[in-house]
Tab-separated table of C-alpha atoms in Angstrom:
chain	number	residue	atom	x	y	z
W	1	MET	CA	-8.151	123.880	122.244
W	2	THR	CA	-5.683	126.083	124.114
W	3	HIS	CA	-3.334	128.458	123.669
W	4	PRO	CA	7.277	124.615	124.830
W	5	ASP	CA	23.792	124.670	119.146
W	6	ARG	CA	26.306	123.199	119.987
W	7	PRO	CA	29.954	124.080	120.134
W	8	ARG	CA	32.559	121.668	118.995
W	9	GLN	CA	31.686	118.015	118.910
W	10	ASP	CA	33.762	115.616	120.860
W	11	ALA	CA	33.529	111.969	121.745
W	12	HIS	CA	30.506	112.634	123.923
W	13	ASP	CA	28.738	115.403	122.026
W	14	ASP	CA	26.362	113.852	119.515
W	15	GLY	CA	25.106	117.166	118.227
W	16	SER	CA	21.793	117.248	120.021
W	17	TRP	CA	20.136	120.414	121.268
W	18	PRO	CA	21.318	121.183	123.818
W	19	PRO	CA	24.561	119.187	123.871
W	20	PRO	CA	24.341	115.884	125.699
W	21	ASP	CA	25.302	115.320	129.252
W	22	ASP	CA	27.905	112.579	129.077
W	23	ARG	CA	26.913	111.255	132.461
W	24	TRP	CA	23.264	110.682	131.829
W	25	ALA	CA	21.946	111.651	128.465
W	26	PRO	CA	22.825	113.134	125.149
W	27	SER	CA	19.552	114.904	124.960
W	28	GLN	CA	17.239	117.135	126.858
W	29	GLN	CA	14.588	119.143	125.571
W	30	VAL	CA	9.156	121.034	125.443
W	31	SER	CA	3.170	130.172	123.917
W	32	THR	CA	3.169	134.530	123.251
W	33	HIS	CA	2.433	134.614	126.932
W	34	PRO	CA	-0.741	133.594	128.502
W	35	VAL	CA	0.385	134.286	131.967
W	36	HIS	CA	3.770	135.684	131.166
W	37	ALA	CA	4.913	133.275	133.741
W	38	GLY	CA	4.887	129.679	132.898
W	39	ALA	CA	2.609	128.394	130.245
W	40	VAL	CA	2.702	127.353	126.701
W	41	TYR	CA	0.567	129.610	124.619
W	42	THR	CA	-1.951	129.088	121.887
W	43	ALA	CA	-4.626	131.105	120.209
W	44	PRO	CA	-8.065	129.721	119.333
W	45	LEU	CA	-8.505	127.477	116.363
W	46	PRO	CA	-10.946	128.493	113.673
W	47	ALA	CA	-14.539	127.866	114.598
W	48	PRO	CA	-15.818	125.184	112.226
W	49	PRO	CA	-19.252	125.384	110.667
W	50	ALA	CA	-22.328	123.969	112.328
W	51	PRO	CA	-22.914	120.250	111.785
W	52	ARG	CA	-26.013	120.608	109.700
W	53	ALA	CA	-24.204	123.000	107.402
W	54	GLY	CA	-21.643	120.370	106.573
W	55	SER	CA	-19.152	120.631	109.397
W	56	VAL	CA	-18.768	121.167	113.108
W	57	SER	CA	-17.125	123.642	115.231
W	58	ALA	CA	-13.510	123.421	116.211
W	59	PRO	CA	-12.512	123.017	119.815
W	60	ALA	CA	-11.822	126.168	121.698
W	61	VAL	CA	-8.212	127.014	122.418
W	62	SER	CA	-7.182	128.045	125.883
W	63	PRO	CA	-3.851	129.598	126.792
W	64	GLU	CA	-0.985	127.693	128.186
W	65	ARG	CA	2.665	128.204	127.588
W	66	PRO	CA	4.763	125.227	126.104
W	67	PRO	CA	8.529	122.015	125.311
W	68	GLU	CA	10.027	121.829	125.695
W	69	ALA	CA	11.125	125.451	122.183
W	70	PRO	CA	11.796	122.146	123.802
W	71	ASP	CA	15.246	120.695	123.870
W	72	ALA	CA	16.043	118.333	121.117
W	73	ALA	CA	18.534	115.579	121.483
W	74	GLU	CA	19.898	112.763	119.472
W	75	GLY	CA	18.410	109.381	120.293
W	76	THR	CA	19.779	105.922	119.770
W	77	ALA	CA	18.039	102.630	119.337
W	78	ALA	CA	17.017	100.801	122.457
W	79	THR	CA	19.226	97.950	121.514
W	80	ARG	CA	22.263	100.102	121.074
W	81	ALA	CA	22.358	103.111	123.360
W	82	LYS	CA	25.429	105.224	123.691
W	83	PRO	CA	27.430	104.742	126.869
W	84	GLY	CA	26.096	106.949	129.627
W	85	ARG	CA	22.870	107.774	127.798
W	86	ASP	CA	19.758	107.914	129.938
W	87	ARG	CA	16.600	107.046	128.061
W	88	TYR	CA	14.485	107.890	131.094
W	89	LEU	CA	15.226	111.557	130.536
W	90	ASP	CA	14.556	111.191	126.818
W	91	LEU	CA	11.204	109.667	127.743
W	92	LEU	CA	10.390	112.606	130.031
W	93	ARG	CA	11.021	115.036	127.199
W	94	ALA	CA	8.839	113.098	124.781
W	95	VAL	CA	6.009	112.933	127.336
W	96	ALA	CA	6.343	116.680	127.916
W	97	LEU	CA	5.941	117.389	124.204
W	98	VAL	CA	2.865	115.185	123.885
W	99	ARG	CA	1.337	116.791	126.949
W	100	VAL	CA	1.844	120.255	125.424
W	101	VAL	CA	0.035	119.258	122.230
W	102	VAL	CA	-2.840	117.667	124.152
W	103	PHE	CA	-3.201	120.690	126.413
W	104	HIS	CA	-3.313	123.105	123.503
W	105	LEU	CA	-6.094	121.087	121.944
W	106	PHE	CA	-8.291	120.153	124.894
W	107	GLY	CA	-7.383	122.942	127.314
W	108	TRP	CA	-7.733	120.744	130.366
W	109	ALA	CA	-6.386	122.824	133.247
W	110	TRP	CA	-5.632	119.741	135.350
W	111	LEU	CA	-2.912	118.737	132.875
W	112	THR	CA	-0.739	121.587	134.196
W	113	VAL	CA	-0.906	119.906	137.605
W	114	LEU	CA	-0.575	116.327	136.386
W	115	PHE	CA	2.605	117.027	134.414
W	116	PRO	CA	4.203	120.524	134.353
W	117	SER	CA	5.862	120.106	130.957
W	118	MET	CA	7.688	123.396	130.806
W	119	GLY	CA	9.260	123.012	134.218
W	120	VAL	CA	10.424	119.511	133.279
W	121	MET	CA	11.973	120.686	130.020
W	122	PHE	CA	13.773	123.588	131.669
W	123	ALA	CA	15.134	121.294	134.386
W	124	LEU	CA	16.494	118.832	131.810
W	125	ALA	CA	18.001	121.656	129.773
W	126	GLY	CA	19.621	123.172	132.868
W	127	SER	CA	21.330	119.893	133.714
W	128	LEU	CA	22.712	119.598	130.205
W	129	MET	CA	23.866	123.200	130.262
W	130	ALA	CA	25.768	122.654	133.504
W	131	ARG	CA	27.469	119.590	132.050
W	132	SER	CA	28.438	121.437	128.888
W	133	LEU	CA	29.923	124.333	130.858
W	134	ALA	CA	32.802	122.061	131.815
W	135	ARG	CA	34.112	123.441	128.522
W	136	PRO	CA	34.857	127.155	127.930
W	137	ALA	CA	31.666	129.130	128.481
W	138	ALA	CA	31.922	131.290	125.357
W	139	GLY	CA	32.071	128.262	123.077
W	140	VAL	CA	29.193	126.544	124.867
W	141	VAL	CA	26.925	129.600	124.613
W	142	ARG	CA	27.865	130.109	120.987
W	143	GLY	CA	27.121	126.461	120.235
W	144	ARG	CA	23.752	126.616	121.997
W	145	LEU	CA	22.752	129.640	119.929
W	146	ARG	CA	23.838	127.903	116.757
W	147	ARG	CA	21.524	124.982	117.484
W	148	LEU	CA	18.637	127.007	118.862
W	149	LEU	CA	18.188	129.745	116.272
W	150	PRO	CA	18.202	128.100	112.787
W	151	PRO	CA	15.034	126.021	113.418
W	152	MET	CA	13.316	129.213	114.550
W	153	TRP	CA	14.575	131.044	111.450
W	154	ALA	CA	13.119	128.327	109.215
W	155	PHE	CA	9.791	128.711	111.012
W	156	SER	CA	9.903	132.503	110.692
W	157	LEU	CA	10.803	132.364	106.990
W	158	VAL	CA	7.495	130.614	106.399
W	159	VAL	CA	5.232	132.415	108.865
W	160	VAL	CA	6.313	136.070	108.501
W	161	PRO	CA	5.989	136.266	104.676
W	162	VAL	CA	2.487	134.769	104.961
W	163	MET	CA	1.567	137.513	107.429
W	164	PHE	CA	2.633	140.132	104.891
W	165	ALA	CA	0.915	138.311	102.041
W	166	LEU	CA	-2.349	138.431	104.002
W	167	SER	CA	-2.298	142.238	104.156
W	168	TRP	CA	-0.235	142.924	107.262
W	169	LYS	CA	0.954	146.534	106.910
W	170	PRO	CA	2.600	147.450	110.230
W	171	VAL	CA	4.736	150.254	108.760
W	172	ARG	CA	1.611	152.325	108.128
W	173	GLU	CA	0.757	152.186	111.815
W	174	GLU	CA	4.157	152.254	113.500
W	175	GLY	CA	6.572	153.678	110.925
W	176	LEU	CA	10.026	152.433	110.055
W	177	TRP	CA	10.844	151.864	113.740
W	178	TRP	CA	8.761	148.725	113.430
W	179	PHE	CA	11.552	147.015	111.480
W	180	ILE	CA	13.622	146.953	114.673
W	181	LYS	CA	10.904	144.851	116.270
W	182	LEU	CA	11.004	142.460	113.339
W	183	GLY	CA	14.512	141.544	114.497
W	184	SER	CA	12.953	139.461	117.288
W	185	TYR	CA	12.287	136.823	114.628
W	186	VAL	CA	16.065	136.651	114.179
W	187	LEU	CA	17.255	137.046	117.777
W	188	PRO	CA	14.294	136.540	120.135
W	189	LEU	CA	15.196	138.826	122.997
W	190	THR	CA	11.646	140.181	123.151
W	191	ALA	CA	8.158	139.164	122.060
W	192	PRO	CA	7.836	139.123	118.250
W	193	PRO	CA	5.339	141.424	116.511
W	194	TYR	CA	2.389	139.959	114.640
W	195	PRO	CA	-1.038	141.157	113.482
W	196	GLU	CA	-3.931	140.556	115.852
W	197	GLU	CA	-6.127	139.778	112.865
W	198	ASN	CA	-4.690	138.286	109.705
W	199	GLY	CA	-6.363	135.925	107.301
W	200	SER	CA	-10.075	135.384	106.817
W	201	ALA	CA	-12.941	134.244	109.002
W	202	GLY	CA	-13.733	130.620	108.255
W	203	GLY	CA	-10.688	130.221	106.006
W	204	TRP	CA	-7.849	127.755	106.368
W	205	LEU	CA	-5.934	130.572	108.063
W	206	GLU	CA	-8.520	132.161	110.303
W	207	LEU	CA	-8.175	135.649	111.728
W	208	SER	CA	-6.138	134.769	114.845
W	209	TRP	CA	-3.748	132.318	113.177
W	210	ALA	CA	-0.737	134.659	113.507
W	211	ASP	CA	-1.316	134.947	117.236
W	212	GLN	CA	-1.364	131.171	117.493
W	213	ALA	CA	1.717	130.768	115.283
W	214	ALA	CA	3.820	133.218	117.295
W	215	GLY	CA	2.764	131.768	120.635
W	216	PRO	CA	5.495	129.114	121.066
W	217	LEU	CA	8.254	131.658	120.475
W	218	TRP	CA	8.081	132.681	124.144
W	219	TYR	CA	9.907	129.456	125.020
W	220	ILE	CA	12.696	130.150	122.546
W	221	ARG	CA	13.142	133.570	124.114
W	222	ALA	CA	13.178	132.171	127.656
W	223	TYR	CA	15.613	129.411	126.724
W	224	LEU	CA	17.898	131.937	125.050
W	225	LEU	CA	17.951	134.128	128.165
W	226	PHE	CA	18.731	131.133	130.390
W	227	VAL	CA	21.580	130.105	128.101
W	228	LEU	CA	23.092	133.595	128.166
W	229	ALA	CA	22.797	133.777	131.956
W	230	SER	CA	23.996	130.236	132.696
W	231	PRO	CA	27.754	130.888	133.068
W	232	LEU	CA	27.047	133.392	135.850
W	233	LEU	CA	24.200	131.360	137.315
W	234	LEU	CA	26.378	128.263	137.546
W	235	LYS	CA	29.140	130.177	139.338
W	236	ALA	CA	26.600	131.571	141.782
W	237	PHE	CA	25.075	128.126	142.300
W	238	ARG	CA	28.407	126.528	143.131
W	239	ARG	CA	29.137	129.232	145.691
W	240	LEU	CA	25.682	129.471	147.271
W	241	PRO	CA	23.680	126.495	145.968
W	242	TRP	CA	20.505	126.679	148.033
W	243	VAL	CA	20.257	130.457	147.900
W	244	THR	CA	20.653	130.428	144.120
W	245	LEU	CA	18.151	127.581	143.744
W	246	LEU	CA	15.416	129.322	145.722
W	247	ALA	CA	16.073	132.912	144.621
W	248	PRO	CA	13.862	132.672	141.485
W	249	VAL	CA	10.944	131.457	143.634
W	250	ALA	CA	11.417	134.475	145.892
W	251	LEU	CA	11.499	136.709	142.816
W	252	THR	CA	8.255	135.120	141.613
W	253	ALA	CA	6.674	135.882	144.977
W	254	VAL	CA	7.498	139.548	144.390
W	255	ILE	CA	6.730	140.117	140.702
W	256	GLY	CA	4.392	137.203	140.007
W	257	THR	CA	1.837	138.063	142.662
W	258	GLY	CA	1.309	141.720	141.804
W	259	LEU	CA	3.337	142.934	144.766
W	260	VAL	CA	5.649	144.662	142.271
W	261	THR	CA	4.747	145.139	138.621
W	262	VAL	CA	7.416	145.217	135.939
W	263	PRO	CA	5.761	146.346	132.681
W	264	GLY	CA	6.601	145.650	129.062
W	265	ALA	CA	8.724	143.051	127.352
W	266	PHE	CA	11.376	143.229	130.073
W	267	GLY	CA	8.761	142.348	132.664
W	268	GLU	CA	7.588	139.364	130.614
W	269	GLY	CA	11.121	138.032	130.264
W	270	LEU	CA	11.854	138.595	133.948
W	271	LEU	CA	8.710	136.722	134.930
W	272	ASP	CA	9.671	133.793	132.704
W	273	PHE	CA	13.062	133.698	134.398
W	274	ALA	CA	11.516	133.866	137.857
W	275	VAL	CA	8.914	131.149	137.292
W	276	PHE	CA	11.205	128.606	135.644
W	277	GLY	CA	14.581	129.715	136.974
W	278	SER	CA	14.532	127.320	139.912
W	279	CYS	CA	13.788	124.392	137.578
W	280	TRP	CA	16.747	125.360	135.380
W	281	ILE	CA	19.021	125.640	138.420
W	282	LEU	CA	17.641	122.365	139.779
W	283	GLY	CA	19.172	120.890	136.636
W	284	PHE	CA	22.521	122.248	137.834
W	285	ALA	CA	21.972	120.449	141.150
W	286	HIS	CA	21.202	117.225	139.322
W	287	ASN	CA	24.318	117.472	137.188
W	288	ASP	CA	26.581	118.308	140.132
W	289	GLY	CA	25.190	115.479	142.261
W	290	LEU	CA	23.851	117.832	144.938
W	291	LEU	CA	20.509	116.033	145.036
W	292	LYS	CA	22.277	112.776	145.928
W	293	GLU	CA	23.920	114.422	148.929
W	294	VAL	CA	20.519	115.073	150.498
W	295	PRO	CA	18.885	112.057	152.164
W	296	ARG	CA	16.085	110.932	149.896
W	297	TYR	CA	13.367	111.155	152.542
W	298	ILE	CA	14.325	114.776	153.229
W	299	ALA	CA	14.470	115.665	149.542
W	300	VAL	CA	11.091	114.091	148.787
W	301	SER	CA	9.330	115.453	151.865
W	302	SER	CA	10.695	118.945	151.182
W	303	ALA	CA	9.573	118.731	147.564
W	304	ALA	CA	6.117	117.609	148.707
W	305	ILE	CA	5.871	120.594	151.055
W	306	VAL	CA	6.825	122.973	148.226
W	307	MET	CA	4.256	121.343	145.931
W	308	GLY	CA	1.628	121.512	148.661
W	309	PHE	CA	2.280	125.226	149.027
W	310	GLY	CA	1.852	125.626	145.276
W	311	LEU	CA	-1.552	123.937	145.323
W	312	TRP	CA	-2.613	125.922	148.387
W	313	TRP	CA	-1.624	129.182	146.711
W	314	ALA	CA	-3.404	128.186	143.512
W	315	SER	CA	-6.595	127.359	145.415
W	316	GLY	CA	-6.805	130.955	146.594
W	317	HIS	CA	-5.861	132.558	143.270
W	318	LEU	CA	-7.853	130.638	140.682
W	319	THR	CA	-8.584	132.458	137.440
W	320	GLU	CA	-11.426	131.911	134.985
W	321	GLU	CA	-9.370	128.973	133.736
W	322	GLY	CA	-9.568	127.296	137.121
W	323	TRP	CA	-6.558	125.178	138.075
W	324	ASN	CA	-4.474	126.185	135.085
W	325	LEU	CA	-1.157	126.794	136.855
W	326	ASP	CA	0.142	128.593	133.773
W	327	GLU	CA	-2.050	131.498	134.863
W	328	ILE	CA	-0.824	131.448	138.491
W	329	PRO	CA	2.931	132.230	138.486
W	330	LEU	CA	3.816	131.422	142.095
W	331	ALA	CA	1.854	128.173	142.011
W	332	GLN	CA	3.524	127.223	138.734
W	333	ALA	CA	7.004	127.971	140.091
W	334	THR	CA	6.622	125.999	143.319
W	335	TRP	CA	4.662	123.056	141.922
W	336	SER	CA	7.080	122.662	139.000
W	337	LEU	CA	10.126	122.863	141.292
W	338	GLY	CA	8.861	120.174	143.653
W	339	PHE	CA	7.613	117.963	140.833
W	340	CYS	CA	10.938	118.126	138.972
W	341	ALA	CA	12.900	117.512	142.151
W	342	ILE	CA	11.051	114.243	142.745
W	343	LEU	CA	11.524	113.175	139.118
W	344	LEU	CA	15.275	113.759	139.385
W	345	VAL	CA	15.715	112.305	142.865
W	346	TYR	CA	14.108	109.047	141.744
W	347	ALA	CA	15.555	109.113	138.221
W	348	PRO	CA	16.655	105.635	137.131
W	349	SER	CA	19.541	105.270	134.704
W	350	TRP	CA	18.186	103.612	131.580
W	351	GLN	CA	20.484	102.954	128.664
W	352	LYS	CA	17.446	101.548	126.886
W	353	LEU	CA	13.742	101.726	127.563
W	354	PRO	CA	12.618	98.762	129.689
W	355	GLY	CA	9.777	96.327	129.121
W	356	ARG	CA	6.844	97.506	127.052
W	357	LEU	CA	8.314	100.988	126.809
W	358	ALA	CA	10.935	99.570	124.440
W	359	GLY	CA	8.243	99.451	121.762
W	360	TYR	CA	8.154	103.256	121.803
W	361	ASP	CA	11.899	103.671	121.443
W	362	GLY	CA	11.712	104.949	117.865
W	363	LEU	CA	9.060	107.551	118.698
W	364	VAL	CA	10.969	108.717	121.771
W	365	THR	CA	14.131	109.030	119.684
W	366	LEU	CA	12.306	110.937	116.950
W	367	ALA	CA	10.690	113.304	119.449
W	368	ASN	CA	14.057	114.095	121.022
W	369	ASN	CA	15.762	114.641	117.687
W	370	ARG	CA	12.988	116.931	116.457
W	371	ALA	CA	11.774	118.513	119.690
W	372	VAL	CA	12.353	122.102	118.524
W	373	THR	CA	10.549	121.515	115.236
W	374	ILE	CA	7.601	119.813	116.924
W	375	TYR	CA	7.305	122.532	119.527
W	376	LEU	CA	7.488	125.427	117.066
W	377	TRP	CA	4.961	124.060	114.576
W	378	HIS	CA	2.412	122.067	116.567
W	379	ASN	CA	0.326	125.030	117.678
W	380	LEU	CA	-0.147	126.347	114.160
W	381	LEU	CA	-0.880	122.890	112.783
W	382	LEU	CA	-3.885	122.496	115.061
W	383	ILE	CA	-5.735	124.897	112.729
W	384	PRO	CA	-5.466	122.838	109.509
W	385	ALA	CA	-6.018	119.674	111.566
W	386	ALA	CA	-9.381	121.076	112.682
W	387	HIS	CA	-10.261	122.006	109.111
W	388	LEU	CA	-9.450	118.489	107.901
W	389	VAL	CA	-11.857	117.053	110.456
W	390	ASP	CA	-14.492	119.599	109.382
W	391	GLU	CA	-14.293	118.212	105.867
W	392	LEU	CA	-15.651	114.877	107.090
W	393	TRP	CA	-19.111	116.428	107.242
W	394	ALA	CA	-18.898	117.211	103.543
W	395	VAL	CA	-18.317	113.579	102.567
W	396	PRO	CA	-21.553	112.287	100.962
W	397	TRP	CA	-23.538	109.943	103.209
W	398	PHE	CA	-20.708	109.738	105.764
W	399	GLY	CA	-21.345	113.161	107.278
W	400	ASP	CA	-25.104	112.673	107.501
W	401	THR	CA	-24.803	109.176	108.938
W	402	PHE	CA	-22.030	109.698	111.464
W	403	GLY	CA	-22.354	113.445	112.115
W	404	THR	CA	-23.429	112.978	115.734
W	405	TYR	CA	-20.469	110.710	116.472
W	406	LEU	CA	-18.080	113.076	114.722
W	407	GLU	CA	-19.322	115.943	116.824
W	408	ARG	CA	-18.891	114.047	120.077
W	409	SER	CA	-15.346	112.951	119.217
W	410	TYR	CA	-14.289	116.190	117.508
W	411	GLU	CA	-11.235	117.014	119.656
W	412	VAL	CA	-10.037	113.416	119.555
W	413	LEU	CA	-10.240	113.451	115.763
W	414	VAL	CA	-8.273	116.713	115.633
W	415	LEU	CA	-5.639	115.155	117.896
W	416	ILE	CA	-5.369	112.212	115.515
W	417	ALA	CA	-5.208	114.487	112.469
W	418	VAL	CA	-2.480	116.751	113.821
W	419	TRP	CA	0.171	114.018	114.121
W	420	PRO	CA	0.440	113.276	110.384
W	421	LEU	CA	0.751	117.035	109.824
W	422	ILE	CA	3.520	117.187	112.413
W	423	GLY	CA	5.176	114.295	110.588
W	424	LEU	CA	5.086	116.273	107.329
W	425	VAL	CA	6.676	119.261	109.036
W	426	ILE	CA	9.386	117.023	110.515
W	427	VAL	CA	10.241	115.812	107.017
W	428	ALA	CA	10.053	119.309	105.490
W	429	PHE	CA	11.898	121.333	108.146
W	430	GLY	CA	13.327	118.991	110.783
W	431	TRP	CA	16.601	118.527	108.903
W	432	VAL	CA	17.442	122.133	109.820
W	433	GLU	CA	18.118	120.897	113.357
W	434	ASP	CA	20.734	118.504	111.959
W	435	VAL	CA	22.393	121.212	109.871
W	436	ALA	CA	22.457	123.548	112.889
W	437	ALA	CA	24.114	120.782	114.926
W	438	LYS	CA	26.612	120.057	112.117
W	439	ARG	CA	25.196	116.595	111.582
W	440	ARG	CA	24.261	114.851	108.384
W	441	PRO	CA	20.679	115.880	107.524
W	442	ARG	CA	18.104	113.155	108.109
W	443	LEU	CA	14.417	113.162	107.182
W	444	TRP	CA	13.169	110.788	109.886
W	445	PRO	CA	15.760	110.287	112.665
W	446	SER	CA	14.000	107.626	114.707
W	447	GLY	CA	17.111	105.476	115.192
W	448	ALA	CA	15.619	102.591	113.198
W	449	GLY	CA	18.693	102.261	110.990
W	450	ARG	CA	20.972	101.863	113.980
W	451	ALA	CA	18.689	99.219	115.446
W	452	ARG	CA	18.921	97.162	112.239
W	453	ARG	CA	22.713	97.458	112.141
W	454	SER	CA	23.192	96.454	115.763
């Protein structure tokens, strides 16, 4: 297993996070830092007991960054989509979230190549941000913060007290100055503090659980910085579009390759901006129609060249995690940029999911409405999911009879077990996203009620 607001609401703003783009979708969505450059992050799950002792060991967690804090957005039923809504982009966000969960469990490095979730989520969010900035910038930024922060506060109000309850005593080591750092759980401008060891070995909260819980907060921090910078970035993009689009890649080539080292929390934030900045600005290009002005064969061939460079660079800079692009900043930046460009160049305009995909409309809608909640909690929930699977070995007769099969399918069973836990968290805390968006709180916003009324 391995270690991804809104201002006023008008006729087109359905209260999703971030606010919807009236032209194509009302929703876009989505670790602490494995590479400090483009990965969702998770800490290892607890190691389960040996099979003959009554359980098996949990899958190992490998670092990646994560959605899509992914962008949440309000979904509608396939049979009654809002005018201008693009369910294709909703589908991309949902796929990105699932990919993040799967990566954090299995740790397959090739998933970062197959589908760069974080780049996709930043590109979708950038397009929505550009559309929203047709309104006064101060109100848009204020609205984004209003929708982004409360779900994180709800998460922190659960996680931080548990850290203290399990004997975290940072004041003894760092003094009262430490309380300033605690403010990052309120306004995440830097990496949040947490104990390296907290809990008990073999317990339901094993020693590294706090590290795993705090991992996804890197995305919230990166998203916040992009939101704050967007008014200036959009002005720069509309004056010098191609220069602004490629500048973050150039910055990654400087600070993401070791040519220049920027230490500390500022360096981590700057690297996040560099790696995913071009994807965010690519969203601006999508919103402004710039991608449509470029002949498709040129856009696709250029994107393929950029992606090819990313793979070539990765091949010469592999880490112990192999082709995990989250650990190779320049490869992550270029591969994600080219990949997202192709997705947006060929983006169809779906007001409802076509064909067999229509059967997943409710799940896609739910994922978009609760993307922030899913992203914040999924990494932590992998720990109790692994423990639940471990308990199967303690079931009389069942564990002895099927122990070998349980061991072989361990990660798959954990993946199955984590989704009901995510569902419980959606019911318990997901309504905070509605309150933050000034919507009526809903426990399970899958759009099913609208489908029945239509």
